[in-house]
XYZ file of N, CA and C in Angstrom:
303
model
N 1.393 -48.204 10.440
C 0.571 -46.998 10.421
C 1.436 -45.748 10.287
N 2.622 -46.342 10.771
C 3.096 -44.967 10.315
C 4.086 -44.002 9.071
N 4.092 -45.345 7.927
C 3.590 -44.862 6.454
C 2.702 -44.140 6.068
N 1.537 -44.590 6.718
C 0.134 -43.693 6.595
C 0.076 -42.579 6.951
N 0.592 -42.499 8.389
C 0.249 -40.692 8.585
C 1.044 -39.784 8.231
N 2.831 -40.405 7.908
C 3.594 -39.748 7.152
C 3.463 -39.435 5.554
N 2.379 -40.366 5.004
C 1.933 -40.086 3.767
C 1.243 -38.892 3.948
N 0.298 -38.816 4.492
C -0.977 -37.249 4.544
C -0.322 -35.777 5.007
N 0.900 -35.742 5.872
C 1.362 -34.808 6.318
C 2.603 -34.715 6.619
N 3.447 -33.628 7.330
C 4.889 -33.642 7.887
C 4.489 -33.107 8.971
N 3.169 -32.158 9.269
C 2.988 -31.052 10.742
C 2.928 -32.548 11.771
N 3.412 -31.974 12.858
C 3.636 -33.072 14.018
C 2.502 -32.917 14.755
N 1.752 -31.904 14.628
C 0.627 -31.260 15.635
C -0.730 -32.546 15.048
N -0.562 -32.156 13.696
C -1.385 -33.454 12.856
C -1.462 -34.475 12.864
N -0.131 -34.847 12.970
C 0.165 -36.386 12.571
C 0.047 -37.051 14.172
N -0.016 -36.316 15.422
C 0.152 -36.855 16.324
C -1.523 -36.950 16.764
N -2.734 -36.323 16.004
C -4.295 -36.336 16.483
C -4.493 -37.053 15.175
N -4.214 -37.378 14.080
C -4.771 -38.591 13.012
C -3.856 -39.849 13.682
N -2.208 -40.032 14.399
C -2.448 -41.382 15.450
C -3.335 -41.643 16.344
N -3.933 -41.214 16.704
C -5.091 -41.099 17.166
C -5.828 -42.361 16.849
N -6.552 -41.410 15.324
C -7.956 -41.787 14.846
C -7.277 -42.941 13.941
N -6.534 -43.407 13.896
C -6.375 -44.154 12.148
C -7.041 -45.383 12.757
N -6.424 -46.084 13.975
C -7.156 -47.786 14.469
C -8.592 -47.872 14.186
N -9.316 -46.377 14.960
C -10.848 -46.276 14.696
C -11.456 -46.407 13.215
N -10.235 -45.679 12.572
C -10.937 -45.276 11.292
C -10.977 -46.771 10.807
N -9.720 -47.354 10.486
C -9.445 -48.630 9.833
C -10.519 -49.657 9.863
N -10.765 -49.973 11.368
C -11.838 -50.809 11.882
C -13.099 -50.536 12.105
N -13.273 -49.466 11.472
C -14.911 -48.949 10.971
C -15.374 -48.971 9.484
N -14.172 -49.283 8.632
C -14.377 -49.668 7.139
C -14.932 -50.796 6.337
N -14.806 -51.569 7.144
C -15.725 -53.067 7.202
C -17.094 -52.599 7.124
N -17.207 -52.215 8.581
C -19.063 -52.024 8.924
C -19.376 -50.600 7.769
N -18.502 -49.876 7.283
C -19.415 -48.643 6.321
C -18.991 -49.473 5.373
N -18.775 -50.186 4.490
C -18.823 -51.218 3.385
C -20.364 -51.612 2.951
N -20.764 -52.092 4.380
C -21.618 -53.075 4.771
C -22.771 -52.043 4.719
N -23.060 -50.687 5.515
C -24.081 -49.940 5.459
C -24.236 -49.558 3.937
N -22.963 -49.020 2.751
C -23.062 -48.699 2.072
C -23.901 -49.392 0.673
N -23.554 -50.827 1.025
C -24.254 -51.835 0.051
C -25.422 -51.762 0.371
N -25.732 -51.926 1.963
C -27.600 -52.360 2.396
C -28.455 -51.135 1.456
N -27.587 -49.713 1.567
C -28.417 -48.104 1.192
C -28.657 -48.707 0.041
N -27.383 -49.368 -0.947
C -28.276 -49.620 -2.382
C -29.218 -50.878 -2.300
N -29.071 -51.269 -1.709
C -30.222 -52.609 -1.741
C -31.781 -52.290 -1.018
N -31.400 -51.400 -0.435
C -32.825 -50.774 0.433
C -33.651 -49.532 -1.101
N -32.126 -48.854 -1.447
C -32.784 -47.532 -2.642
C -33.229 -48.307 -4.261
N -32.555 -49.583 -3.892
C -33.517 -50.644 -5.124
C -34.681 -51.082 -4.948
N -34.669 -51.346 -3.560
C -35.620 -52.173 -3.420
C -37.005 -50.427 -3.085
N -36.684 -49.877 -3.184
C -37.534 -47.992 -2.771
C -38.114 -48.064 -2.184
N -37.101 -48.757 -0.792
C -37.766 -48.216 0.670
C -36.971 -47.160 1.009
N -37.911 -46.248 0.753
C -36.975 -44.715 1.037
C -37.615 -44.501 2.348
N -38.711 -44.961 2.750
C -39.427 -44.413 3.878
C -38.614 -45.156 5.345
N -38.209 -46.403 4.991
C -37.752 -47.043 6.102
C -36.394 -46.193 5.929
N -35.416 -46.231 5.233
C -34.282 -45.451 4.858
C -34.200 -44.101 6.183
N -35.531 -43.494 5.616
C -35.766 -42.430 6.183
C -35.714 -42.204 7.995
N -36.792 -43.077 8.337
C -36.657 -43.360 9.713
C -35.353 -43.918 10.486
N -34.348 -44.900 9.955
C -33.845 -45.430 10.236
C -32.643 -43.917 10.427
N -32.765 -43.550 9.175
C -31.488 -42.229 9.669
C -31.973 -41.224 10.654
N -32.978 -41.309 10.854
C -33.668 -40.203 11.769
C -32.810 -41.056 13.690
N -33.151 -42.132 13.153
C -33.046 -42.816 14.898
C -31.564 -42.874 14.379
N -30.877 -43.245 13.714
C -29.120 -43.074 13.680
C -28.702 -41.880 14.127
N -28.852 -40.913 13.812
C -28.740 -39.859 13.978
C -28.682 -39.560 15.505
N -29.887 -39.392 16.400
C -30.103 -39.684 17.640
C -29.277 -40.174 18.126
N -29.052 -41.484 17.988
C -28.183 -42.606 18.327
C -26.770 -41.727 18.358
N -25.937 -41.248 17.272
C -25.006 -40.787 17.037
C -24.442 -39.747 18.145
N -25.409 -38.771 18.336
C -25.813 -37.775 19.022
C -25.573 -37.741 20.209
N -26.642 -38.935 20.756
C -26.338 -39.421 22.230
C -25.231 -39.749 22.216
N -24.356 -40.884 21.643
C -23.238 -41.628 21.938
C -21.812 -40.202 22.037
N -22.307 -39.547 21.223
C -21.320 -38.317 21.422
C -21.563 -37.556 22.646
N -22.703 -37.257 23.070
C -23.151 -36.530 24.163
C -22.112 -37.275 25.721
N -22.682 -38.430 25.793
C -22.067 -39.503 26.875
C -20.815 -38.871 26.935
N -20.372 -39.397 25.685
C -18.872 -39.975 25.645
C -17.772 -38.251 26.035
N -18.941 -37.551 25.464
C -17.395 -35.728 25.608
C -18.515 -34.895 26.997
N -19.938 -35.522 27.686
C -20.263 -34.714 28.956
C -20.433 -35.497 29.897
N -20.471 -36.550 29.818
C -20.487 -37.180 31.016
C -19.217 -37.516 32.059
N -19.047 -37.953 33.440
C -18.089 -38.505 33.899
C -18.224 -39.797 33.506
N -19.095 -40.861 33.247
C -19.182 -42.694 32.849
C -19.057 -42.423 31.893
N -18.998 -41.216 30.201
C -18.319 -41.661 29.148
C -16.591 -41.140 29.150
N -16.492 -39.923 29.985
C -15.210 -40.265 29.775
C -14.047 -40.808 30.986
N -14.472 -41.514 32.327
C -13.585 -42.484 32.649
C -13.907 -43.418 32.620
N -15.009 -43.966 32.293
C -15.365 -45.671 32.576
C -15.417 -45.999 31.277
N -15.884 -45.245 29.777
C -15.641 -46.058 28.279
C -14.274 -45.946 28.392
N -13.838 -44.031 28.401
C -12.655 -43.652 27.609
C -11.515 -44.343 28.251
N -11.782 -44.220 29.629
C -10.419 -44.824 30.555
C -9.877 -43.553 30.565
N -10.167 -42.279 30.680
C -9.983 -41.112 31.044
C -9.347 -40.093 30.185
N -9.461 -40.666 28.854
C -8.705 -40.188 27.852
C -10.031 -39.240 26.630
N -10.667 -38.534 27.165
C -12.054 -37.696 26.642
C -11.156 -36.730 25.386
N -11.047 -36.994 24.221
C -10.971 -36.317 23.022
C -11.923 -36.128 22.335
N -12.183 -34.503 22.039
C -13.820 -34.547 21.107
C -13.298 -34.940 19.870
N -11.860 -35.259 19.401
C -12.117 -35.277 17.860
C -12.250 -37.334 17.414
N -11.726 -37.880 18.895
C -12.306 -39.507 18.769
C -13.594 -39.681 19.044
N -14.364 -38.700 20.162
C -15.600 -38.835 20.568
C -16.310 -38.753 18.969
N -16.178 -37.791 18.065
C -16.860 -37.466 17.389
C -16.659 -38.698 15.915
N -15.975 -39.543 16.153
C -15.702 -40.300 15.563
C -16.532 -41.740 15.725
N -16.374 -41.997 16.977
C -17.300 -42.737 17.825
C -18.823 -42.493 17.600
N -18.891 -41.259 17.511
C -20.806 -40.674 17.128
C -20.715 -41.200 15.914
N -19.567 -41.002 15.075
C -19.925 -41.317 13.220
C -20.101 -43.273 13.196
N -19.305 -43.699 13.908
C -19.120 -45.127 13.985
C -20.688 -45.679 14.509
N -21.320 -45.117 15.475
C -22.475 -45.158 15.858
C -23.329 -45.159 15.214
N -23.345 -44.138 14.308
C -24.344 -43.348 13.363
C -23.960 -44.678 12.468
N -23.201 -45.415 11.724
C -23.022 -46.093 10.721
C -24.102 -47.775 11.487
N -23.545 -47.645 12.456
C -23.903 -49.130 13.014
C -25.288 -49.291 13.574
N -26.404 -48.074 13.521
C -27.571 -48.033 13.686
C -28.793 -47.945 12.208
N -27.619 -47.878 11.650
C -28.448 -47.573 10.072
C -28.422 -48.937 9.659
């Protein structure tokens, strides 16, 4: 990984909050693969209406899971293990948001 983050940047301020995110990111590329194919198989098949709802409750979903995870005390010592970053939390909402759709 750390080809990777030395590829995108040299700032240390950067490269030390994308070590961070890269594990999350990596291992969320599978499951948005997977959402990305169903969208065309759902926008073939023109269920836009289920489409519709389904992002409405993702969304939510997303929302909450971000809410927990950066205001609560049980999202950030009992998920995070005490480590509360809004820029993984908000990553976690996107990972959410993918895995409810």
């Amino acid at each position: 990984s750390g080809f990777l983050v030395d590829f995108f940047t040299s700032d240390e301020g950067t490269r030390i909050e994308l070590g961070k995110l890269l594990t999350i990111v990596i291992l969320a590329q599978p499951l948005n693969s997977f959402v990305f194919a169903a969208d065309g198989v759902l926008q073939g098949a023109e269920e836009f209406g289920y489409q519709a709802r389904a992002m409405a409750l993702s969304v939510g979903s997303a929302f909450a899971m971000f809410a927990v995870l950066e205001h609560t005390t049980f999202g950030q010592e009992i998920i995070l293990g005490g480590n509360g970053d809004t820029l993984v939390n908000v990553w976690y909402g996107l990972i959410t948001l993918q895995a409810m759709r």
